[in-house]
XYZ file of C-alpha atoms in Angstrom:
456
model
C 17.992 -13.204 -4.700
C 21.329 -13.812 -6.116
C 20.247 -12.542 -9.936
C 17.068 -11.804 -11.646
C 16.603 -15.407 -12.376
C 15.914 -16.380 -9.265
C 13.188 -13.919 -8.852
C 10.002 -15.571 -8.321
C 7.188 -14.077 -10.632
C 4.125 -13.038 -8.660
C 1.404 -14.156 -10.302
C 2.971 -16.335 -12.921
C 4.478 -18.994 -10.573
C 1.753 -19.852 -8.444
C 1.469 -22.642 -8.952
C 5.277 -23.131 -7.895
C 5.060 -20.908 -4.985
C 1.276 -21.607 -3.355
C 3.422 -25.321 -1.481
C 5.660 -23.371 -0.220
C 3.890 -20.461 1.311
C 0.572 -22.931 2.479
C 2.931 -25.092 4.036
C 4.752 -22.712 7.157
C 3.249 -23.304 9.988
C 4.110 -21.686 13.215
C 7.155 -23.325 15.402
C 8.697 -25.222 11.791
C 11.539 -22.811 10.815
C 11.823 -23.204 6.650
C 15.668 -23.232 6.456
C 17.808 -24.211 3.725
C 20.701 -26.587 2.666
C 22.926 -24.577 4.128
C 20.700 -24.111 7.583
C 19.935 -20.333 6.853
C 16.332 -19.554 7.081
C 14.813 -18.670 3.590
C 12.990 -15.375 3.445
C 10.641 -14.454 0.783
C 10.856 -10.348 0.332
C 8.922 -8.209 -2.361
C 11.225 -6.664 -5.124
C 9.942 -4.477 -7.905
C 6.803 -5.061 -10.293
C 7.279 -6.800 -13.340
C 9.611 -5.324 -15.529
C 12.054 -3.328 -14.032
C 15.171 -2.609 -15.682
C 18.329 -4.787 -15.314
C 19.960 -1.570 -12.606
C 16.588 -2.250 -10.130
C 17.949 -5.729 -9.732
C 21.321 -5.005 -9.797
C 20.946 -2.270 -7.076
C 18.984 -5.182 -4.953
C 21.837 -7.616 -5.270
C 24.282 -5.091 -3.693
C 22.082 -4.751 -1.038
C 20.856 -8.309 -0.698
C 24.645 -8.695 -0.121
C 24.887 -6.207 2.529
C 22.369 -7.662 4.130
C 22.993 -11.164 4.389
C 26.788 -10.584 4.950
C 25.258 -9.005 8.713
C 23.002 -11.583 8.806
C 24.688 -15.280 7.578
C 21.960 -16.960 8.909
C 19.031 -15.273 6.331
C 19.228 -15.997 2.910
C 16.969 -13.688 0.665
C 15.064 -14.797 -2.077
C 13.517 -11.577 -4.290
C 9.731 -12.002 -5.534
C 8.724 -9.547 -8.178
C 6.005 -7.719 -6.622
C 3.076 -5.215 -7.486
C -0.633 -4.377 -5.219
C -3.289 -4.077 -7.818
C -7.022 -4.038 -5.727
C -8.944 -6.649 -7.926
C -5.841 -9.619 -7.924
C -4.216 -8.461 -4.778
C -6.874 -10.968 -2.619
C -6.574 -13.781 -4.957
C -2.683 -13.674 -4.024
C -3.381 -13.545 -0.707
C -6.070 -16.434 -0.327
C -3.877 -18.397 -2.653
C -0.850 -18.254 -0.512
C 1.396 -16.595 -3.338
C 2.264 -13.828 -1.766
C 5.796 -13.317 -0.432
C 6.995 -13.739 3.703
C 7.895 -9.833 3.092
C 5.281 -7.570 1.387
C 3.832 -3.882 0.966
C 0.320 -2.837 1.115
C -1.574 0.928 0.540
C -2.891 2.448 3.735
C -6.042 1.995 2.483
C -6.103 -1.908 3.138
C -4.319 -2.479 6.258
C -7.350 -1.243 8.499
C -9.610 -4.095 6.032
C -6.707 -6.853 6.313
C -5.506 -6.649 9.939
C -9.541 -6.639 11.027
C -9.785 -10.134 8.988
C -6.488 -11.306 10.898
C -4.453 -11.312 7.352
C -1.008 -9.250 8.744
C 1.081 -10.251 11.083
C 0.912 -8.620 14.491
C 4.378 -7.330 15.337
C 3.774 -4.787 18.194
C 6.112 -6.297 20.538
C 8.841 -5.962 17.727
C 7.859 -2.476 16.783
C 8.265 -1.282 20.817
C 10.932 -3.171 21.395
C 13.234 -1.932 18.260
C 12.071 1.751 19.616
C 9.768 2.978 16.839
C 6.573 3.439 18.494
C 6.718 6.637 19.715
C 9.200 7.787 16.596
C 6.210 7.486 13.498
C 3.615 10.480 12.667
C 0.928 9.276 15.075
C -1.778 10.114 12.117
C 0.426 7.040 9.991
C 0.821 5.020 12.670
C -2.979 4.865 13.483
C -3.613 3.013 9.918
C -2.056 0.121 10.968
C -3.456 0.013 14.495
C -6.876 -2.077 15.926
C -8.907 -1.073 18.639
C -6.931 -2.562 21.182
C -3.352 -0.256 20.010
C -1.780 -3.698 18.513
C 0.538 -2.642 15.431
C 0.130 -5.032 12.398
C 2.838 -3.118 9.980
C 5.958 -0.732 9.619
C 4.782 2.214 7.463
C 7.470 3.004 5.344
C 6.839 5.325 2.707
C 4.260 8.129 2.387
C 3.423 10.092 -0.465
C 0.923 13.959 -1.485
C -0.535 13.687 -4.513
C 1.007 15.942 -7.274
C 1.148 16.960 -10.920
C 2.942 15.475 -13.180
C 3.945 16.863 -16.276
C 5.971 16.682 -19.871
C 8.243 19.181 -19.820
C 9.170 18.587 -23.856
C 5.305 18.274 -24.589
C 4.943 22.129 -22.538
C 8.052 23.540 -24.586
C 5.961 22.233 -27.849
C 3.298 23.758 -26.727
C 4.639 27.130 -25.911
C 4.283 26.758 -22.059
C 6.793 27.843 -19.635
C 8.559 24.190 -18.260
C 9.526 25.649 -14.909
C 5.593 26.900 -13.964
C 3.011 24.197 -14.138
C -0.323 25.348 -13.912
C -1.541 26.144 -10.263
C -5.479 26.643 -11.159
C -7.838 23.879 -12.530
C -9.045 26.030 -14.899
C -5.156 26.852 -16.061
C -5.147 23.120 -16.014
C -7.557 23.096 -18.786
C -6.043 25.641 -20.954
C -2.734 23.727 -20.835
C -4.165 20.711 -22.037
C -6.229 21.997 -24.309
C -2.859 24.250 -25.925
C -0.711 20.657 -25.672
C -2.832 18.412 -27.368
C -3.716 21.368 -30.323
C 0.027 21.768 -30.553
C 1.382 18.333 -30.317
C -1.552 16.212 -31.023
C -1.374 14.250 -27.818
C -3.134 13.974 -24.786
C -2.361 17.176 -22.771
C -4.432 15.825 -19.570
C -4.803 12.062 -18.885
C -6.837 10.236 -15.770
C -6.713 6.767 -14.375
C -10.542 4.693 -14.662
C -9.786 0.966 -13.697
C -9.113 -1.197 -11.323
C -9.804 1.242 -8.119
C -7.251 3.505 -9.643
C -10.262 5.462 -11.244
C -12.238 6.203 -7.609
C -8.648 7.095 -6.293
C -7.980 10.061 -8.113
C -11.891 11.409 -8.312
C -10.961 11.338 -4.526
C -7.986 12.951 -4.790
C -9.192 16.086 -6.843
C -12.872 15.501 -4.891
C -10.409 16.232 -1.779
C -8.522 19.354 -3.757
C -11.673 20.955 -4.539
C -12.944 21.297 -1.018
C -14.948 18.157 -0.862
C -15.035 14.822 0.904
C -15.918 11.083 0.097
C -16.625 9.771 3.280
C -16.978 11.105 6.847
C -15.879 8.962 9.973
C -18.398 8.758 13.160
C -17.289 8.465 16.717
C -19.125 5.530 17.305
C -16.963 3.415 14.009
C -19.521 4.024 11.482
C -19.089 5.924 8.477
C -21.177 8.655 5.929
C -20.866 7.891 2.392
C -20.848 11.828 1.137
C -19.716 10.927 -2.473
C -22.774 13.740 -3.887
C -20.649 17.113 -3.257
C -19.432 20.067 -5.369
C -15.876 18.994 -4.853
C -16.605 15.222 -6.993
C -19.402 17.045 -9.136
C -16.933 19.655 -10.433
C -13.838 17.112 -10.606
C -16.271 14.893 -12.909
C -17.236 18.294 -14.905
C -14.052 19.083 -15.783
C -12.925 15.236 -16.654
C -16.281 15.641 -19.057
C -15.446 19.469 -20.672
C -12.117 18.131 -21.391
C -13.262 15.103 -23.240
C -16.149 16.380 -24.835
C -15.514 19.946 -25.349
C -12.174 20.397 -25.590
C -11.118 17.143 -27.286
C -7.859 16.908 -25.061
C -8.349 13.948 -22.614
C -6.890 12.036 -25.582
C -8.344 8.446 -26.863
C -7.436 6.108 -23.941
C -10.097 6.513 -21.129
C -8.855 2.752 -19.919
C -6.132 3.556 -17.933
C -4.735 2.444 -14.553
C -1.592 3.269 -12.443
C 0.579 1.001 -14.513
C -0.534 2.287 -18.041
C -0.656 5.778 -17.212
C 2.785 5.614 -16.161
C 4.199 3.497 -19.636
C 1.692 6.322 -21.576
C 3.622 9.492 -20.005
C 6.995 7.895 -19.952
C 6.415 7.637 -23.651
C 5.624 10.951 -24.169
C 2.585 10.562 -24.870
C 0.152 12.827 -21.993
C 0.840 16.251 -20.999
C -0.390 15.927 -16.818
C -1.985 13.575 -15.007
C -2.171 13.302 -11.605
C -0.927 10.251 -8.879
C 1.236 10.503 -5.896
C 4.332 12.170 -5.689
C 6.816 8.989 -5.387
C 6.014 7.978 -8.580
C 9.058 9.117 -10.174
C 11.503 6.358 -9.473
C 8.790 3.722 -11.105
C 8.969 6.145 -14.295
C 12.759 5.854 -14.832
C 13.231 2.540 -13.230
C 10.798 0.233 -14.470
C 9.000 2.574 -17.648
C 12.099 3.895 -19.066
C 11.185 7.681 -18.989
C 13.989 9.874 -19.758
C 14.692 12.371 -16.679
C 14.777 15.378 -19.172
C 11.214 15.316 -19.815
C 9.644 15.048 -16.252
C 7.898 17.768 -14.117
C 6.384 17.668 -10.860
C 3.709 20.326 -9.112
C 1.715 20.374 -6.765
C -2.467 19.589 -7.163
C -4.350 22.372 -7.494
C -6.667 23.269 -4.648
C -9.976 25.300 -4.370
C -13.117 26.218 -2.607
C -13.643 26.408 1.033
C -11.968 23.301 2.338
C -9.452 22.109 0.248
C -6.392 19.650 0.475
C -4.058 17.259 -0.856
C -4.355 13.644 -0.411
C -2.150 11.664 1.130
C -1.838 7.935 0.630
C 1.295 5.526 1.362
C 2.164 2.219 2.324
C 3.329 0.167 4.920
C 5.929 -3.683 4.696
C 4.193 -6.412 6.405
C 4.639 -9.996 7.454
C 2.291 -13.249 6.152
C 0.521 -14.227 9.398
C 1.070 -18.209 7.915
C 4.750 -17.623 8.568
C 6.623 -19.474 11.728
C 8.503 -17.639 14.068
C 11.851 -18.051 12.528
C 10.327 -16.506 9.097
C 8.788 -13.807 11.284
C 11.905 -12.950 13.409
C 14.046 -13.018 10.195
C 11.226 -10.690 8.514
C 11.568 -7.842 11.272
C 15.375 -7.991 10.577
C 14.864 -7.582 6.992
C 11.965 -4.801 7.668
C 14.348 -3.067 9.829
C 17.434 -3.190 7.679
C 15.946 -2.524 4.423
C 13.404 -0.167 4.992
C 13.083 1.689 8.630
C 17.141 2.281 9.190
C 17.941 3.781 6.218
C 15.073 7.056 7.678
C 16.724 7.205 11.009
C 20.338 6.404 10.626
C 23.014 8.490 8.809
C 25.313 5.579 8.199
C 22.412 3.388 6.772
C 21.051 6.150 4.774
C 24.273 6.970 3.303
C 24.661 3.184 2.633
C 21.374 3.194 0.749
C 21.662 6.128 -1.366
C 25.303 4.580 -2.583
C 24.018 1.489 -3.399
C 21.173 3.065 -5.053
C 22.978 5.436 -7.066
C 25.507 3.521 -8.088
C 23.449 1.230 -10.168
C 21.767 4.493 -11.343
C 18.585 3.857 -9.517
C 16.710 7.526 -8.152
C 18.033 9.256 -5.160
C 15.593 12.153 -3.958
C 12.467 11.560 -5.201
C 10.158 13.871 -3.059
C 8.233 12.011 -0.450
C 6.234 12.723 2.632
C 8.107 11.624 5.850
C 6.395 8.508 7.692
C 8.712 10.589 10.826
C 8.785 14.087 11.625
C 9.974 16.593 8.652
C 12.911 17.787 10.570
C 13.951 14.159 10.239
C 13.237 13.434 6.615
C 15.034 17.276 5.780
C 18.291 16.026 7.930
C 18.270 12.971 6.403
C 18.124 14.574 2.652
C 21.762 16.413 3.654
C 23.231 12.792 4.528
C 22.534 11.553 1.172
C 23.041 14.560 -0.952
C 25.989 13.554 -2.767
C 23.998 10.812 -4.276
C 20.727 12.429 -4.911
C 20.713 11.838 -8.709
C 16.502 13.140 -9.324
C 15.988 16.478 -11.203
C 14.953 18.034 -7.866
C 14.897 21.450 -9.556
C 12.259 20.280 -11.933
C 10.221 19.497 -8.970
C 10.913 22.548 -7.350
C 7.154 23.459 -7.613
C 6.447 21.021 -5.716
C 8.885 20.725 -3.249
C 8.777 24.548 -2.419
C 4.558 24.476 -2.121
C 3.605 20.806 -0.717
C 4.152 21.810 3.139
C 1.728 24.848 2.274
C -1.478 22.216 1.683
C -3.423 20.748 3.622
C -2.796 17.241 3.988
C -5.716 14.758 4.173
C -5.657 11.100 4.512
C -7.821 8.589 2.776
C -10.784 6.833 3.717
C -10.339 4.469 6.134
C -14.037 2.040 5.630
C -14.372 -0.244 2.751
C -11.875 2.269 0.569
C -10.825 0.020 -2.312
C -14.795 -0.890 -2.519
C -15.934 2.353 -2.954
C -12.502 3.199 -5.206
C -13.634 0.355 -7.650
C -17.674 1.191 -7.163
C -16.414 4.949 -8.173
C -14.255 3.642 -10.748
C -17.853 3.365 -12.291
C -18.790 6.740 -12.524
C -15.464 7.950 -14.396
C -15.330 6.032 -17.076
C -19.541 6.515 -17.772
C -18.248 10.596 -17.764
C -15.603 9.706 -20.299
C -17.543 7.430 -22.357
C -21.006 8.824 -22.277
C -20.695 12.573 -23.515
C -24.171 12.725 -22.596
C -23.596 11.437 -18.698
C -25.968 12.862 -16.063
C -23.815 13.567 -13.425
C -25.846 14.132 -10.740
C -28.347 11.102 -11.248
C -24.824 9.197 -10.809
C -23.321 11.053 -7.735
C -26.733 10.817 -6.205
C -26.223 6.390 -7.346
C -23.102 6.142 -6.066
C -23.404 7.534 -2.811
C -26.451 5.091 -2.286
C -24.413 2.313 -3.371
C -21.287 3.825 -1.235
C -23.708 3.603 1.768
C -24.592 0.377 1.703
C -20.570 -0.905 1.320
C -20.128 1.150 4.181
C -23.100 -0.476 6.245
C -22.032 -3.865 5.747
C-alpha cells in the first residue's frame, strides 16, 4: 500500500478482488510489473483515521526496503461472524488475514488456513508461544495452521468525564456487580446517558453473556476427553448475568435506548460519550482513538468483576493466517510479512523499538494493555524497550493493569463457538426487549438448542 487509495475495500470491491484471489493456484507465483511478488495483507477496518494509514506506510516501507522482492498491497480489513464466511467462500479475503481464536479450530478442520508448521519450527517459535494459545490453532495430528499474535482479558471500560458528572471517583471503577449497578444507575440519573451498555448482535451478544457467565462462576460449555462437548448454557453464572442485564433495563432505566449494539457500535457509542461501562476485551483501546475518534482524556479501564465459587476472566485473541488458495511464492512471502510485522516486534528489542517509533510517531497507541501470546516476563521486558514511546494513559488503566494477573484466566469455547455466540445472541436481546422475559424457560431453550450445534 503506497497511500490509502490503494487500499482495497473489503467488502465493497468484490467484485474487483474475487479474479484475483480465485485465480492463485499453487506453483504460479502472482508477481508484478516490476517482478516482485504482490502480497495482499489486512490493514485496519473501515474508517480509520488518516495517522493508521500513515503509520502503515512507514512501515510498509521498512518492510519492503528488506524485502525488494515483496510489494505490499493494504486491504481494509474487519472479522464480523455472519459476513466473515461469505468473504471467505467468495475469495475476497486478503493473502494476509486475522481471525478470533474462536474460529481457527472450525476453519483449519474444513481445510480453510494455510498449514505453516514447517515455517513456524523452522523460524523457532514452536516451543516460544503459551502452549494453552498455541493449542487453538493446532489439529489432532500437532500441525500449526496460524501465528497467534495478539491476546486479550476482558475488562471494563469506562467514561471517566461521564463518572466525574456523576460524582464517582475516576481513578476506582467499580469492582462488584452490584457496585456496577449503582454506578450506572447514578450516571445515567446524573447525565442522562447510558451508564451501562451491552453488545446483542451479530455473535457479539453470546460473547459477552459468556464473558460475565465466565466472571460469575459459571460455564457455557464443557469439553469431553473423547472430542465431544456439554452445552451447560442453564447455570447461575448466565442466569444472574441475564438478571442483572434485565434489572438494569427494566428497573433501573439505565441500560439506555440502544439494545442493538455490536462491537463496532458500542465502540462509536462510548467514544462519543455517550455510555458509562461496557464491557469487551482489553485491546480495544487503540480501535477507540484510532479508528472512533475517542479523546484519551475520557477513557478508563478495570478489570471484570468476578464472583461466586469459580470465577474468571475470559480470554479471547487472535491469530494472522495465510489463504490456503495462495501459491507458494504468496505463501513464502506471507511468512516473511507474518514474521516481520507481527511476531518480531514481541521477541526482538530492535524490532520492537522500531515498531513503537513508527507507531508513535504518526500518533497511533503505544501500550495498550494486552495479554502476552509468550511468557509475561517477555511481554514486561519488552514494555521497558518501548517505553519512550508508550503514548496510552496507562495510569488510567492502572486498575487494570495492577489486578488482571490476580484472575483467573479462562479461554473460550472451542466447539461450534460463533454458533452458539449468535444462537445466544437470542436470548439477550429477548431480556432487553421483553421486560416480561422468562429467563429460565430460555436458558433451559438455549442449552437444548446449544446441544444440538454441538452434536452436529
Amino acid at each position: 500500500m503506497k497511500s490509502p487509495a490503494r487500499v482495497l475495500l473489503a467488502g465493497v470491491a468484490v467484485a474487483a478482488t474475487i479474479g484475483a484471489l480465485a485465480g492463485c493456484s499453487a506453483g504460479e507465483g502472482e508477481e508484478n510489473a516490476d517482478g516482485k511478488v504482490e502480497l495482499r495483507v489486512a490493514t485496519f477496518p473501515p474508517g480509520a483515521d488518516a495517522a493508521a494509514y500513515e503509520a502503515f506506510a512507514t512501515q510498509e516501507k521498512q518492510f519492503e526496503d528488506e524485502h525488494p522482492d515483496i510489494d505490499i498491497i493494504g486491504v481494509e480489513y474487519e472479522w464480523e461472524g455472519p459476513t466473515f464466511a461469505v468473504q471467505l467462500a467468495g475469495g475476497s479475503l486478503p493473502d494476509v488475514f486475522t481471525v478470533p481464536f474462536t474460529d481457527s479450530k472450525t476453519l483449519l478442520e474444513n481445510g480453510q488456513l494455510m498449514d505453516v508448521t514447517d515455517e513456524i519450527e523452522e523460524l523457532g517459535y514452536t516451543d516460544s508461544f503459551n502452549p494453552i494459545i498455541l493449542d487453538g490453532v493446532t489439529d489432532g495430528e500437532g500441525h500449526i495452521f496460524g501465528f497467534p499474535r495478539q491476546a486479550y482479558a476482558m475488562g471494563l471500560h469506562y467514561n471517566r468525564d461521564l463518572f466525574e458528572q456523576a460524582g464517582l471517583d475516576p481513578d476506582s471503577p467499580p469492582t462488584t456487580w452490584e457496585q456496577v449497578r449503582e454506578y450506572a444507575k447514578k450516571i445515567s440519573d446524573a447525565t442522562g446517558k447510558a451508564g451501562y451498555a451491552q453488545m446483542a448482535i451479530n455473535n457479539t451478544g453470546g460473547w459477552q453473556l459468556t464473558a460475565q457467565t465466565v466472571a460469575r462462576g459459571g460455564r457455557t460449555q464443557v469439553d469431553n476427553a473423547d472430542g465431544t462437548a456439554e452445552s451447560t448454557i442453564d447455570n447461575d453464572g448466565t442466569r444472574n448475568t441475564l438478571q442483572f442485564l434485565h434489572d438494569l433495563r427494566w428497573e433501573d432505566d439505565s441500560f439506555g435506548s440502544k439494545v442493538d449494539l455490536d462491537w463496532g457500535t458500542i465502540n462509536q457509542e462510548f467514544a462519543a460519550g455517550n455510555i458509562g461501562m461496557y464491557t469487551s476485551g482489553s485491546d480495544v483501546y487503540t480501535a477507540l482513538v484510532r479508528d472512533f475518534g475517542m479523546s484519551p482524556d475520557q477513557y478508563g479501564l478495570g478489570v471484570v468483576p468476578v464472583e461466586g465459587d469459580d470465577p474468571g476472566t475470559l480470554g479471547g485473541g487472535d491469530i494472522a493466517v495465510i489463504s490456503p488458495t495462495v501459491d507458494d511464492d504468496t505463501k513464502a512471502a506471507a511468512v516473511t510479512w507474518i514474521d516481520w510485522y507481527y511476531m518480531q516486534k514481541l521477541l526482538d528489542e530492535d524490532a520492537a523499538v522500531a515498531d513503537a517509533k513508527a507507531l508513535s510517531d504518526s500518533g497511533q497507541a503505544v501500550g495498550t494493555p494486552v495479554l502476552p501470546v509468550l511468557s509475561r516476563e517477555l511481554y514486561e521486558e519488552s514494555l521497558t524497550w518501548i517505553e519512550p514511546y508508550i503514548n496510552v494513559p496507562r495510569d488510567q488503566m492502572a486498575p487494570f493493569i495492577d489486578s488482571i494477573w490476580d484472575q483467573t484466566p479462562v479461554g473460550e469455547a472451542k466447539k461450534s463457538t460463533q454458533e452458539v455466540y449468535a444462537l445466544l445472541d437470542g436470548v439477550v436481546q429477548t431480556v432487553l426487549t421483553d421486560e416480561n422475559a422468562d429467563i429460565d424457560a430460555l436458558l433451559a431453550k438455549a442449552q437444548t438448542d446449544a446441544q444440538a450445534l454441538l452434536d452436529q
